[in-house]
Amino acid sequence: MKKIFAAALTAVLAATLVQAQEHEDERLRHSGEVLMEILNIPDNLPKTVLDKAECVIVIPSVKKFAIGVGGNYGRGAMTCRGGKEFTGPWGAPAMVALEGGNIGFQLGGQATDFVLLVVNPKGIDSILKSKVKLGADAAAAAGPKGRDAQAATDVLMHAEILTYSRSRGLFAGISLDGSTLRPDNSATEKVYGKKVSAREVVLEHKVATPKAGHLMISALQKASPKNTSDPKSLQEAGAEGKK
């Protein structure tokens, strides 16, 4: 009887693990689909800005919740360019979480997708260390669009993360100050089927891109194969990484 119970319990646990992995795989695939849609719409995500990003974060369909006070949460994926100076191809994605009462004030009951561009190596380090508060722990700014993107040198110089949102078909820069962003290591482990941190995935490149992440990575590689950030800042970032 004990053997039957143990076998049944093992089967249930295995099925639960498979279901959890499939759930995170679907979230990763959806992140790629959202990014592809945004990249394929002219004038949505300015190429001049995307080309200066070291990492891209996609949070599809942010949802509302209410536990005592209203709030919002989203789960998505993050990928960074390879190489110690972020000049290589886009690498394997890690899962992330975006939370806070400020990320959905403009939702109006509609699901909202977010795209965050990390345009400063300091921003990458802040995100991977732990939960960071946008606008406080990491300098965040509404991402420029259209003509504004051509004259956004000041924004790019002072921001670490540029934030965009898409709701009801409209895509625009949006302030996410006060929201928190953190690595979702539990979800990342489910995607890769083993214990691995976001830092090991996006900076140390210890794993290959899973099938569920191929769309996201291939879309970025096609849209922005080269990092056009200031070479001096990238060299400094590489030197810091070697310390």
PDB file of N, CA and C in Angstrom, residues 22 24 28 39 50 61 64-65 67 83 112 133 152-153 157 160 206 229:
ATOM      1  N   GLU A  22       5.462  24.212 -18.227  1.00  0.00           N
ATOM      2  CA  GLU A  22       4.678  24.588 -19.404  1.00  0.00           C
ATOM      3  C   GLU A  22       4.085  25.980 -19.237  1.00  0.00           C
ATOM      4  N   GLU A  24       5.360  28.514 -17.471  1.00  0.00           N
ATOM      5  CA  GLU A  24       6.406  29.514 -17.661  1.00  0.00           C
ATOM      6  C   GLU A  24       6.870  29.559 -19.120  1.00  0.00           C
ATOM      7  N   LEU A  28       6.925  32.852 -21.552  1.00  0.00           N
ATOM      8  CA  LEU A  28       8.097  33.250 -22.332  1.00  0.00           C
ATOM      9  C   LEU A  28       7.748  33.373 -23.810  1.00  0.00           C
ATOM     10  N   LEU A  39       7.560  45.325 -32.515  1.00  0.00           N
ATOM     11  CA  LEU A  39       8.652  45.615 -33.448  1.00  0.00           C
ATOM     12  C   LEU A  39       8.156  45.730 -34.885  1.00  0.00           C
ATOM     13  N   LEU A  50      16.394  51.476 -29.384  1.00  0.00           N
ATOM     14  CA  LEU A  50      16.601  50.040 -29.195  1.00  0.00           C
ATOM     15  C   LEU A  50      18.060  49.658 -29.422  1.00  0.00           C
ATOM     16  N   SER A  61       0.710  41.709 -20.842  1.00  0.00           N
ATOM     17  CA  SER A  61      -0.589  41.644 -20.158  1.00  0.00           C
ATOM     18  C   SER A  61      -0.507  41.807 -18.654  1.00  0.00           C
ATOM     19  N   LYS A  64      -4.474  43.524 -12.919  1.00  0.00           N
ATOM     20  CA  LYS A  64      -4.784  44.187 -11.660  1.00  0.00           C
ATOM     21  C   LYS A  64      -5.147  43.165 -10.591  1.00  0.00           C
ATOM     22  N   PHE A  65      -4.900  43.532  -9.334  1.00  0.00           N
ATOM     23  CA  PHE A  65      -5.364  42.721  -8.223  1.00  0.00           C
ATOM     24  C   PHE A  65      -5.758  43.655  -7.097  1.00  0.00           C
ATOM     25  N   ILE A  67      -5.938  43.439  -2.928  1.00  0.00           N
ATOM     26  CA  ILE A  67      -5.830  42.793  -1.626  1.00  0.00           C
ATOM     27  C   ILE A  67      -5.655  43.909  -0.607  1.00  0.00           C
ATOM     28  N   GLY A  83      28.519  39.052 -24.323  1.00  0.00           N
ATOM     29  CA  GLY A  83      29.824  39.683 -24.217  1.00  0.00           C
ATOM     30  C   GLY A  83      29.944  40.534 -22.976  1.00  0.00           C
ATOM     31  N   THR A 112      -2.400  45.535 -20.309  1.00  0.00           N
ATOM     32  CA  THR A 112      -1.340  46.399 -20.815  1.00  0.00           C
ATOM     33  C   THR A 112      -0.032  45.629 -20.899  1.00  0.00           C
ATOM     34  N   LYS A 133      13.407  49.551  -6.974  1.00  0.00           N
ATOM     35  CA  LYS A 133      12.293  50.475  -7.148  1.00  0.00           C
ATOM     36  C   LYS A 133      12.636  51.445  -8.262  1.00  0.00           C
ATOM     37  N   ALA A 152      16.622  62.713 -28.056  1.00  0.00           N
ATOM     38  CA  ALA A 152      16.512  62.246 -26.676  1.00  0.00           C
ATOM     39  C   ALA A 152      17.861  61.973 -26.031  1.00  0.00           C
ATOM     40  N   THR A 153      18.891  62.663 -26.460  1.00  0.00           N
ATOM     41  CA  THR A 153      20.228  62.390 -25.916  1.00  0.00           C
ATOM     42  C   THR A 153      20.286  62.644 -24.412  1.00  0.00           C
ATOM     43  N   MET A 157      21.240  59.876 -21.558  1.00  0.00           N
ATOM     44  CA  MET A 157      22.420  60.098 -20.720  1.00  0.00           C
ATOM     45  C   MET A 157      22.110  59.917 -19.237  1.00  0.00           C
ATOM     46  N   GLU A 160      18.620  55.022 -16.713  1.00  0.00           N
ATOM     47  CA  GLU A 160      19.156  53.668 -16.763  1.00  0.00           C
ATOM     48  C   GLU A 160      18.167  52.727 -17.445  1.00  0.00           C
ATOM     49  N   LYS A 206      25.303  30.890 -18.913  1.00  0.00           N
ATOM     50  CA  LYS A 206      25.552  29.500 -18.540  1.00  0.00           C
ATOM     51  C   LYS A 206      24.555  28.515 -19.160  1.00  0.00           C
ATOM     52  N   SER A 229      25.609  51.921 -28.472  1.00  0.00           N
ATOM     53  CA  SER A 229      25.881  52.752 -27.299  1.00  0.00           C
ATOM     54  C   SER A 229      27.284  53.337 -27.385  1.00  0.00           C
TER      55      SER A 229
END
